[in-house]
Short mmCIF file of C-alpha atoms in Angstrom, two decimals:
data_model
loop_
_atom_site.label_atom_id
_atom_site.label_comp_id
_atom_site.label_asym_id
_atom_site.label_seq_id
_atom_site.Cartn_x
_atom_site.Cartn_y
_atom_site.Cartn_z
CA MET C 176 -120.48 150.19 -43.42
CA ASP C 177 -119.11 151.70 -46.64
CA TRP C 178 -116.02 153.71 -45.74
CA SER C 179 -114.59 155.89 -48.50
CA LEU C 180 -110.84 156.35 -48.77
CA GLY C 181 -111.25 160.02 -47.91
CA THR C 182 -113.09 159.20 -44.69
CA VAL C 183 -110.44 156.68 -43.64
CA LEU C 184 -107.64 159.18 -44.29
CA LEU C 185 -109.51 161.89 -42.36
CA ILE C 186 -109.95 159.60 -39.34
CA LEU C 187 -106.32 158.50 -39.54
CA ASP C 188 -105.25 162.12 -39.80
CA TRP C 189 -107.01 163.03 -36.55
CA VAL C 190 -105.93 159.86 -34.74
CA ILE C 191 -102.30 160.78 -35.50
CA ARG C 192 -102.79 164.34 -34.29
CA LEU C 193 -104.41 163.22 -31.04
CA ALA C 194 -101.75 160.55 -30.47
CA ALA C 195 -99.06 163.16 -31.02
CA LEU C 196 -100.75 165.52 -28.56
CA LEU C 197 -100.72 162.82 -25.86
CA TRP C 198 -97.27 161.44 -26.65
CA ILE C 199 -94.93 164.24 -27.69
CA PRO C 200 -95.25 166.88 -24.90
CA SER C 201 -94.69 164.28 -22.17
CA ARG C 202 -91.41 163.07 -23.71
CA THR C 203 -89.91 166.21 -25.19
CA SER C 204 -88.94 169.67 -24.00
CA PRO C 205 -91.62 172.34 -24.56
CA ALA C 206 -89.60 174.09 -27.27
CA ALA C 207 -88.96 170.86 -29.17
CA ALA C 208 -92.56 169.70 -28.66
CA ARG C 209 -93.77 172.94 -30.24
CA SER C 210 -91.72 172.30 -33.39
CA TRP C 211 -92.78 168.68 -33.67
CA MET C 212 -96.45 169.40 -33.02
CA LEU C 213 -96.36 172.02 -35.76
CA LEU C 214 -94.91 169.50 -38.20
CA VAL C 215 -97.43 166.81 -37.22
CA GLY C 216 -100.26 169.32 -37.48
CA PHE C 217 -99.35 170.22 -41.06
CA VAL C 218 -98.22 166.80 -42.33
CA PRO C 219 -99.46 164.08 -39.94
CA LEU C 220 -98.46 161.07 -42.05
CA LEU C 221 -94.89 162.39 -42.27
CA GLY C 222 -94.58 164.18 -38.93
CA LEU C 223 -95.33 161.34 -36.51
CA PRO C 224 -92.96 158.78 -38.11
CA ALA C 225 -90.29 161.48 -38.26
CA TYR C 226 -90.78 162.18 -34.55
CA LEU C 227 -90.54 158.49 -33.67
CA LEU C 228 -87.21 158.35 -35.51
CA LEU C 229 -85.73 161.74 -34.59
CA GLY C 230 -87.89 163.41 -31.97
CA HIS C 231 -86.54 162.19 -28.65
CA PRO C 232 -82.77 162.27 -27.96
CA TRP C 233 -82.63 158.73 -26.63
CA LEU C 234 -79.55 156.57 -26.24
CA SER C 235 -79.59 152.87 -25.56
CA ARG C 236 -79.68 151.91 -21.90
CA GLU C 237 -76.36 150.14 -22.36
CA ARG C 238 -74.60 153.33 -23.45
CA ILE C 239 -76.07 155.39 -20.63
CA GLN C 240 -74.98 152.77 -18.10
CA ARG C 241 -71.49 152.65 -19.57
CA GLN C 242 -71.19 156.44 -19.34
CA ALA C 243 -72.28 156.34 -15.69
CA ARG C 244 -69.68 153.65 -14.95
CA ALA C 245 -66.97 155.59 -16.77
CA SER C 246 -67.78 158.77 -14.84
CA GLN C 247 -67.66 156.85 -11.57
CA VAL C 248 -64.24 155.42 -12.45
CA ILE C 249 -63.00 158.93 -13.25
CA ARG C 250 -64.18 160.20 -9.86
CA GLU C 251 -62.60 157.30 -7.99
CA GLU C 252 -59.26 157.53 -9.77
CA GLN C 253 -59.00 161.26 -9.01
CA VAL C 254 -59.24 160.73 -5.25
CA PRO C 255 -55.51 159.89 -4.78
CA LEU C 256 -54.59 162.93 -6.92
CA ALA C 257 -55.88 165.55 -4.49
CA ALA C 258 -52.52 167.34 -4.56
CA LEU C 259 -53.21 168.32 -8.16
CA ARG C 260 -56.56 169.92 -7.37
CA TRP C 261 -56.65 173.63 -7.99
CA HIS C 262 -58.47 175.65 -5.34
CA SER C 263 -60.08 178.67 -6.92
CA GLY C 264 -60.66 180.85 -3.87
CA THR C 265 -63.06 183.55 -5.09
CA GLY C 266 -64.52 184.88 -8.32
CA ILE C 267 -66.23 183.15 -11.22
CA ALA C 268 -64.04 180.07 -10.96
CA ALA C 269 -65.19 179.45 -7.39
CA GLU C 270 -68.74 179.12 -8.74
CA MET C 271 -67.91 177.25 -11.94
CA ALA C 272 -65.43 174.62 -10.82
CA PRO C 273 -67.82 172.73 -8.49
CA LEU C 274 -70.60 172.85 -11.09
CA VAL C 275 -68.40 171.49 -13.88
CA GLU C 276 -66.98 168.78 -11.61
CA ARG C 277 -70.45 167.57 -10.67
CA GLN C 278 -71.49 167.60 -14.33
CA GLY C 279 -68.61 165.74 -15.95
CA ALA C 280 -66.61 164.28 -13.01
CA PHE C 281 -63.36 166.16 -13.74
CA MET C 282 -61.83 168.26 -10.99
CA PRO C 283 -59.95 171.50 -11.78
CA VAL C 284 -56.22 170.77 -11.99
CA ARG C 285 -53.23 173.08 -11.73
CA GLY C 286 -49.88 173.02 -13.50
CA ASN C 287 -50.92 173.00 -17.16
CA ALA C 288 -49.42 174.67 -20.22
CA VAL C 289 -51.89 175.86 -22.86
CA ASP C 290 -51.06 177.12 -26.36
CA LEU C 291 -53.82 178.61 -28.49
CA LEU C 292 -53.27 177.64 -32.14
CA ASP C 293 -55.15 180.00 -34.45
CA ASP C 294 -53.41 179.08 -37.72
CA TYR C 295 -55.17 176.23 -39.57
CA GLU C 296 -52.12 174.73 -41.25
CA ALA C 297 -49.83 175.27 -38.26
CA SER C 298 -52.15 173.42 -35.89
CA LEU C 299 -52.34 170.44 -38.26
CA HIS C 300 -48.55 170.41 -38.61
CA ALA C 301 -48.27 170.50 -34.81
CA LEU C 302 -50.58 167.48 -34.52
CA ILE C 303 -48.69 165.49 -37.17
CA ALA C 304 -45.36 166.41 -35.55
CA ALA C 305 -46.66 165.18 -32.20
CA ILE C 306 -47.75 161.87 -33.76
CA ASP C 307 -44.36 161.49 -35.44
CA GLY C 308 -42.65 162.17 -32.11
CA ALA C 309 -44.79 159.72 -30.13
CA LYS C 310 -43.05 156.98 -28.14
CA ASN C 311 -45.91 154.92 -26.69
CA ASN C 312 -49.42 155.58 -28.00
CA VAL C 313 -51.62 157.83 -30.13
CA HIS C 314 -55.32 158.38 -29.45
CA LEU C 315 -57.42 160.40 -31.91
CA LEU C 316 -61.17 161.11 -31.68
CA TYR C 317 -62.70 163.28 -34.41
CA TYR C 318 -66.13 164.12 -35.71
CA LEU C 319 -64.97 164.59 -39.28
CA MET C 320 -62.16 163.09 -41.35
CA PHE C 321 -62.13 163.70 -45.08
CA ASP C 322 -60.47 161.75 -47.87
CA ASP C 323 -58.35 164.74 -48.86
CA ALA C 324 -54.74 165.85 -48.39
CA VAL C 325 -55.21 166.35 -44.64
CA GLY C 326 -56.90 162.97 -44.18
CA GLU C 327 -54.07 161.38 -46.14
CA ALA C 328 -51.42 163.11 -44.01
CA ILE C 329 -53.06 161.97 -40.75
CA ALA C 330 -53.49 158.40 -42.03
CA ALA C 331 -49.85 158.31 -43.11
CA ALA C 332 -48.71 159.62 -39.70
CA LEU C 333 -50.74 156.89 -37.96
CA GLU C 334 -49.22 154.25 -40.24
CA ARG C 335 -45.73 155.47 -39.40
CA ALA C 336 -46.53 155.38 -35.68
CA ALA C 337 -47.98 151.86 -35.89
CA LYS C 338 -44.92 150.72 -37.85
CA ARG C 339 -42.75 151.91 -34.93
CA GLY C 340 -44.74 149.55 -32.68
CA LEU C 341 -46.95 152.16 -30.98
CA GLU C 342 -50.51 151.52 -29.86
CA CYS C 343 -52.64 153.67 -32.16
CA ARG C 344 -56.39 154.11 -31.79
CA LEU C 345 -58.75 156.16 -33.94
CA LEU C 346 -62.41 156.94 -33.18
CA LEU C 347 -64.45 158.52 -35.98
CA ASP C 348 -68.07 159.64 -35.98
CA ALA C 349 -70.04 157.33 -38.25
CA VAL C 350 -71.73 160.20 -40.11
CA GLY C 351 -69.31 163.13 -39.98
CA ALA C 352 -66.27 161.02 -40.92
CA LYS C 353 -67.99 158.74 -43.43
CA ARG C 354 -65.67 159.70 -46.28
CA GLY C 355 -62.53 159.23 -44.21
CA TRP C 356 -63.83 155.93 -42.83
CA ARG C 357 -64.46 154.55 -46.30
CA ARG C 358 -61.03 155.59 -47.55
CA TYR C 359 -58.80 154.77 -44.58
CA ALA C 360 -60.40 152.27 -42.15
CA ARG C 361 -59.33 149.07 -43.90
CA ARG C 362 -55.92 150.49 -44.76
CA LEU C 363 -55.23 151.65 -41.19
CA ARG C 364 -56.38 148.36 -39.69
CA ALA C 365 -54.02 146.53 -42.02
CA ALA C 366 -51.23 148.74 -40.66
CA GLY C 367 -52.11 147.84 -37.05
CA VAL C 368 -54.19 150.89 -36.09
CA GLN C 369 -57.34 150.13 -34.09
CA VAL C 370 -60.22 151.99 -35.76
CA HIS C 371 -63.84 152.20 -34.63
CA GLN C 372 -66.92 154.18 -35.61
CA LEU C 373 -68.86 156.24 -33.09
CA LEU C 374 -72.65 155.84 -33.00
CA PRO C 375 -72.91 153.62 -36.09
CA GLY C 376 -76.26 153.02 -37.72
CA GLY C 377 -77.53 150.10 -39.73
CA LEU C 378 -78.38 146.92 -37.86
CA ARG C 379 -76.58 148.28 -34.78
CA TRP C 380 -78.78 151.37 -34.57
CA ARG C 381 -80.93 150.08 -31.71
CA ARG C 382 -77.79 149.50 -29.63
CA SER C 383 -76.58 153.04 -30.12
CA GLY C 384 -79.35 155.63 -30.13
CA ARG C 385 -81.42 158.07 -32.12
CA MET C 386 -80.16 158.21 -35.68
CA ASP C 387 -79.01 161.85 -35.67
CA LEU C 388 -77.16 161.82 -32.31
CA ARG C 389 -73.52 162.43 -33.10
CA ASN C 390 -70.13 162.55 -31.39
CA HIS C 391 -68.89 166.03 -32.30
CA ARG C 392 -65.69 166.01 -30.21
CA LYS C 393 -62.22 166.73 -31.58
CA ILE C 394 -59.52 165.28 -29.31
CA ALA C 395 -55.96 164.05 -29.76
CA VAL C 396 -53.79 162.61 -26.99
CA ILE C 397 -50.15 161.68 -27.65
CA ASP C 398 -48.25 159.53 -25.10
CA GLY C 399 -50.52 160.87 -22.37
CA SER C 400 -48.34 164.00 -22.34
CA ILE C 401 -49.57 166.22 -25.20
CA GLY C 402 -53.21 166.90 -25.97
CA PHE C 403 -55.16 168.81 -28.61
CA ILE C 404 -58.74 170.04 -28.18
CA GLY C 405 -60.77 172.51 -30.20
CA SER C 406 -62.95 173.04 -33.25
CA GLN C 407 -60.69 171.74 -36.02
CA ASN C 408 -61.49 168.53 -37.87
CA LEU C 409 -59.19 166.30 -39.92
CA ALA C 410 -59.89 167.97 -43.24
CA ASP C 411 -58.62 170.67 -45.54
CA ALA C 412 -59.70 174.20 -44.58
CA ALA C 413 -61.77 174.42 -47.76
CA PHE C 414 -63.39 170.98 -47.48
CA ILE C 415 -66.71 172.73 -48.17
CA PRO C 416 -66.12 174.70 -51.41
CA GLY C 417 -66.45 178.42 -50.93
CA TYR C 418 -66.30 178.24 -47.12
CA PRO C 419 -62.65 177.96 -45.99
CA ASN C 420 -62.69 177.45 -42.23
CA ARG C 421 -61.01 179.42 -39.49
CA GLU C 422 -60.52 177.37 -36.34
CA LEU C 423 -59.07 177.47 -32.84
CA VAL C 424 -57.23 174.58 -31.17
CA ALA C 425 -55.70 174.41 -27.70
CA ARG C 426 -52.52 172.35 -27.37
CA VAL C 427 -52.12 171.31 -23.73
CA ARG C 428 -49.54 169.71 -21.48
CA GLY C 429 -49.85 168.77 -17.83
CA PRO C 430 -52.44 166.92 -15.75
CA VAL C 431 -55.32 167.93 -18.03
CA VAL C 432 -53.91 165.62 -20.74
CA ALA C 433 -54.78 162.60 -18.59
CA GLN C 434 -58.32 163.99 -18.34
CA LEU C 435 -58.49 164.23 -22.14
CA ASP C 436 -57.27 160.65 -22.36
CA ALA C 437 -60.00 159.64 -19.91
CA VAL C 438 -62.62 161.18 -22.22
CA PHE C 439 -61.16 159.20 -25.11
CA ALA C 440 -61.16 156.04 -22.99
CA SER C 441 -64.78 156.67 -22.00
CA ASP C 442 -65.88 156.97 -25.62
CA TRP C 443 -63.83 153.90 -26.51
CA TYR C 444 -65.59 152.00 -23.73
CA LEU C 445 -69.03 153.25 -24.80
CA GLU C 446 -68.37 152.02 -28.32
CA THR C 447 -66.43 148.78 -27.79
CA GLY C 448 -66.99 147.71 -24.19
CA GLU C 449 -63.20 147.59 -23.74
CA ARG C 450 -61.71 149.45 -20.78
CA LEU C 451 -58.45 151.21 -21.52
CA HIS C 452 -55.92 151.98 -18.82
CA VAL C 453 -55.27 155.69 -18.40
CA ASP C 454 -52.09 156.67 -16.56
CA PRO C 455 -52.94 159.63 -14.31
CA VAL C 456 -50.44 162.44 -14.04
CA ARG C 457 -49.42 162.50 -10.38
CA GLU C 458 -47.69 165.85 -10.22
CA ALA C 459 -48.25 169.28 -11.70
CA GLY C 460 -46.38 170.26 -14.82
CA ALA C 461 -44.30 173.34 -15.46
CA GLY C 462 -47.24 175.38 -16.70
CA GLY C 463 -49.24 177.67 -14.50
CA VAL C 464 -52.72 177.40 -16.03
CA PRO C 465 -55.55 175.88 -13.97
CA THR C 466 -57.86 173.96 -16.29
CA GLN C 467 -60.94 171.75 -16.17
CA LEU C 468 -62.64 169.56 -18.76
CA LEU C 469 -66.34 169.89 -19.54
CA PRO C 470 -67.71 166.81 -21.36
CA SER C 471 -71.35 166.85 -22.40
CA GLY C 472 -73.78 164.82 -24.44
CA PRO C 473 -76.98 162.78 -24.35
CA ALA C 474 -75.32 160.02 -22.28
CA TYR C 475 -75.20 162.44 -19.32
CA PRO C 476 -78.30 163.08 -17.19
CA PHE C 477 -78.24 166.85 -17.81
CA GLU C 478 -77.31 169.23 -20.64
CA ASN C 479 -73.82 169.97 -19.31
CA ALA C 480 -72.67 172.35 -22.02
CA ARG C 481 -75.83 174.47 -21.98
CA ASP C 482 -75.88 174.77 -18.19
CA ALA C 483 -72.18 175.64 -17.97
CA VAL C 484 -72.40 178.26 -20.72
CA ASN C 485 -75.47 179.83 -19.11
CA ALA C 486 -73.79 179.85 -15.71
CA LEU C 487 -70.79 181.68 -17.19
CA ILE C 488 -73.08 184.26 -18.79
CA HIS C 489 -74.94 184.86 -15.52
CA LEU C 490 -71.69 185.14 -13.52
CA ALA C 491 -70.07 187.72 -15.80
CA LYS C 492 -69.62 191.17 -14.32
CA ARG C 493 -67.93 193.15 -17.11
CA ARG C 494 -67.51 191.49 -20.50
CA ILE C 495 -68.49 188.34 -22.39
CA VAL C 496 -67.27 187.45 -25.88
CA LEU C 497 -68.79 184.43 -27.62
CA ALA C 498 -67.60 183.09 -30.99
CA THR C 499 -69.65 180.37 -32.66
CA PRO C 500 -70.44 179.27 -36.22
CA TYR C 501 -74.01 178.27 -35.36
CA PHE C 502 -76.17 180.35 -33.06
CA VAL C 503 -79.61 178.84 -32.46
CA PRO C 504 -80.00 179.18 -28.67
CA ASP C 505 -82.71 177.72 -26.49
CA ASP C 506 -84.86 179.99 -24.35
CA ALA C 507 -82.59 179.68 -21.31
CA THR C 508 -79.49 180.83 -23.20
CA LEU C 509 -81.33 183.65 -24.95
CA SER C 510 -82.66 184.81 -21.58
CA ALA C 511 -79.18 184.65 -20.02
CA LEU C 512 -77.72 186.84 -22.77
CA ARG C 513 -80.58 189.33 -22.48
CA ILE C 514 -80.25 189.58 -18.69
CA ALA C 515 -76.48 190.03 -18.89
CA ALA C 516 -76.73 192.82 -21.47
CA LEU C 517 -79.52 194.62 -19.63
CA SER C 518 -77.48 194.37 -16.41
CA GLY C 519 -74.68 196.37 -18.02
CA VAL C 520 -72.35 193.56 -19.07
CA ASP C 521 -70.64 194.15 -22.41
CA VAL C 522 -71.87 191.17 -24.46
CA GLN C 523 -70.15 190.64 -27.83
CA LEU C 524 -71.35 187.90 -30.16
CA ILE C 525 -69.04 187.02 -33.09
CA LEU C 526 -70.64 184.99 -35.88
CA SER C 527 -69.68 184.11 -39.41
CA ALA C 528 -70.94 186.31 -42.22
CA ARG C 529 -71.00 183.17 -44.38
CA ASN C 530 -72.67 179.97 -43.25
CA ASN C 531 -72.67 176.49 -44.79
CA GLN C 532 -76.08 175.63 -43.25
CA ARG C 533 -78.72 177.80 -44.91
CA LEU C 534 -81.68 176.91 -42.67
CA THR C 535 -79.53 177.44 -39.58
CA ALA C 536 -78.39 180.81 -40.92
CA TRP C 537 -81.99 181.93 -41.39
CA ALA C 538 -83.01 180.77 -37.93
CA GLN C 539 -79.95 182.49 -36.47
CA GLU C 540 -80.93 185.81 -38.00
CA SER C 541 -84.33 185.65 -36.32
CA TYR C 542 -82.64 186.31 -32.95
CA TYR C 543 -80.75 189.44 -33.94
CA ALA C 544 -83.48 192.03 -33.39
CA GLU C 545 -84.19 190.92 -29.82
CA LEU C 546 -80.49 190.74 -28.93
CA LEU C 547 -79.68 194.12 -30.47
CA ALA C 548 -82.62 195.70 -28.65
CA CYS C 549 -81.24 194.71 -25.25
CA GLY C 550 -77.69 195.81 -26.04
CA VAL C 551 -75.92 192.68 -27.27
CA ARG C 552 -73.36 193.59 -29.95
CA ILE C 553 -73.27 191.31 -33.01
CA ALA C 554 -70.32 191.16 -35.41
CA LEU C 555 -70.20 189.10 -38.62
CA TYR C 556 -66.73 187.84 -39.52
CA GLU C 557 -66.01 188.19 -43.24
CA PRO C 558 -62.87 186.48 -44.61
CA HIS C 559 -63.64 182.82 -43.79
CA PHE C 560 -66.30 180.59 -42.37
CA LEU C 561 -65.62 181.16 -38.68
CA HIS C 562 -65.90 177.62 -37.32
CA ALA C 563 -64.06 178.37 -34.04
CA LYS C 564 -66.06 177.88 -30.84
CA HIS C 565 -64.96 179.72 -27.73
CA MET C 566 -65.95 182.11 -24.98
CA SER C 567 -64.17 184.56 -22.70
CA VAL C 568 -65.67 185.94 -19.48
CA ASP C 569 -64.30 189.04 -17.73
CA ASP C 570 -60.55 188.50 -17.26
CA GLU C 571 -61.04 185.18 -15.49
CA VAL C 572 -62.31 182.32 -17.66
CA ALA C 573 -61.80 181.09 -21.21
CA LEU C 574 -63.77 178.20 -22.72
CA VAL C 575 -62.41 176.51 -25.87
CA GLY C 576 -63.67 173.35 -27.52
CA SER C 577 -66.25 171.84 -29.86
CA ILE C 578 -69.41 173.38 -28.35
CA ASN C 579 -71.65 175.43 -30.64
CA LEU C 580 -74.26 177.77 -29.20
CA ASP C 581 -77.18 175.84 -30.60
CA ILE C 582 -79.74 173.32 -29.38
CA ARG C 583 -78.11 170.47 -31.32
CA SER C 584 -74.78 171.00 -29.57
CA PHE C 585 -76.42 171.39 -26.17
CA ALA C 586 -78.80 168.42 -26.32
CA LEU C 587 -77.92 166.02 -29.15
CA ASN C 588 -74.15 165.96 -29.68
CA ALA C 589 -71.35 164.61 -27.52
CA GLU C 590 -69.13 167.67 -27.03
CA ILE C 591 -66.02 168.67 -25.11
CA GLY C 592 -64.88 172.00 -23.67
CA LEU C 593 -61.72 173.15 -21.90
CA LEU C 594 -62.12 175.79 -19.20
CA CYS C 595 -59.00 177.83 -18.43
CA TYR C 596 -59.16 179.80 -15.21
CA ASP C 597 -56.30 182.10 -16.13
CA ALA C 598 -56.08 185.80 -16.97
CA ASP C 599 -53.17 185.32 -19.39
CA ILE C 600 -55.09 182.75 -21.46
CA VAL C 601 -58.10 185.08 -21.49
CA ALA C 602 -55.83 187.90 -22.72
CA ARG C 603 -54.47 185.68 -25.51
CA LEU C 604 -57.99 184.68 -26.48
CA ARG C 605 -59.05 188.33 -26.45
CA GLY C 606 -56.25 189.02 -28.94
CA ILE C 607 -57.72 186.41 -31.29
CA GLU C 608 -61.21 187.83 -30.77
CA ALA C 609 -59.89 191.32 -31.54
CA ASP C 610 -58.52 190.03 -34.85
CA TYR C 611 -61.94 188.60 -35.70
CA LEU C 612 -63.51 191.99 -34.99
CA ARG C 613 -60.99 193.80 -37.20
CA HIS C 614 -62.23 191.67 -40.08
CA ALA C 615 -65.93 191.83 -39.26
CA HIS C 616 -68.81 194.25 -39.70
CA GLY C 617 -71.23 195.07 -36.92
CA VAL C 618 -74.96 194.56 -37.23
CA ARG C 619 -76.78 197.81 -36.44
CA ALA C 620 -80.28 197.70 -34.98
CA GLU C 621 -81.61 200.45 -37.25
CA ASP C 622 -80.27 198.72 -40.37
CA TRP C 623 -81.60 195.35 -39.27
CA ALA C 624 -85.05 196.81 -38.70
CA ARG C 625 -85.19 197.83 -42.38
CA ARG C 626 -85.00 194.27 -43.65
CA PRO C 627 -87.75 193.33 -46.11
CA ALA C 628 -90.83 191.74 -44.54
CA TRP C 629 -90.31 188.53 -46.53
CA ARG C 630 -86.91 188.01 -44.88
CA ARG C 631 -88.37 188.49 -41.42
CA SER C 632 -91.06 185.94 -42.23
CA ARG C 633 -88.54 183.49 -43.68
CA ASP C 634 -86.30 183.74 -40.62
CA GLY C 635 -89.22 183.36 -38.24
CA ILE C 636 -90.42 180.24 -40.02
CA ALA C 637 -86.89 178.78 -39.93
CA ARG C 638 -86.74 179.48 -36.19
CA LEU C 639 -89.77 177.26 -35.65
CA ALA C 640 -87.53 174.34 -36.63
CA ASP C 641 -84.84 175.19 -34.06
CA SER C 642 -85.21 171.88 -32.25
CA LEU C 643 -85.03 169.91 -35.48
CA MET C 644 -81.68 171.26 -36.68
#
């Protein structure tokens, strides 16, 4: 039979489409399957290979098993520390604390001190000062480390600590911290700092996971007594030209620091197979803030961050404020916000007027009309790129950490959040949120409806790629 090249390509084209129809929906969420099927339908020869590489958020079996073992160890080691458990009584915390504990294994603990650091330079100085004051060990885990003045200052602080004989460990995401890794890894190892990459690619890719799964956490633990958690990376505020960042970091003391160290130890174990000893804090500190850690990521059986955020939205009675640099929610989160607003809850969304991810910014704008229609208020912060990620609910709960309100953060990235069940912390966070709003402009439904048709089409098309971002 004489087959022309065109006939062969046509048959191959339809074989790929049919294979995608049978394969993709059974292994991917409906929203993600929609995006991938659209891509395969338009460009079959590109779409199917892209899906096989990036379509399913798989991790190696070894990593999933290690995470399960680490979570079990965390649960077992908390049993003798029952005296530190905080009992919430009533309210939102009574609903949230059991959920978060079942998700990430960490119980709510009392006796913590929490400082919210809203000044970019001051929070970096506080971290470097803590490293310089360390007596035993320094553990840092960061998504991004640049080869700039901040990266140099952190590397120098680690060298000084190692020279004093301290155990220093540094975990860096293989993609986000590529520049810092290239500049500092060999130098820090020569100084005695133990440095490892998170989710490396290359020949080790099959032992880690899908190529674009990342560890997006930002954690520092000093001597097991001081911890830092938040949105800030190890880079200059203007590491992306034209987009100087505004961040929020929580500096913590008390039993929650041992929980942060356990997250670091878990990631160290996932990456190296080495189990680190974590000294649990056996008595409450001088602070009065009940806290609880929320780890999430593809190594867990469920989407911890998404489910916890949605639960908080559903439990709110009066007011929710959410600040995030990237807002590309899944259907469940969009529905939760809509229901809350229509139920009479004051829902305030604070986003950045400037965004360093153009496609994400377009997709984000596609949600505004629906949210404005149901009463969600949207404010766009002007002076900086607002990279802070946090949430306050009524006067009861504050959530601070690395979690963006997008599908990537919910399903693909390893993230970390700190829940504070404390009215004073919520009040302090509300003060920061109020400052954002003083430097922001609100999006009005009538103005938004007058956008040109081409912008609405552009944003809608970008939204179709929500699961690919």
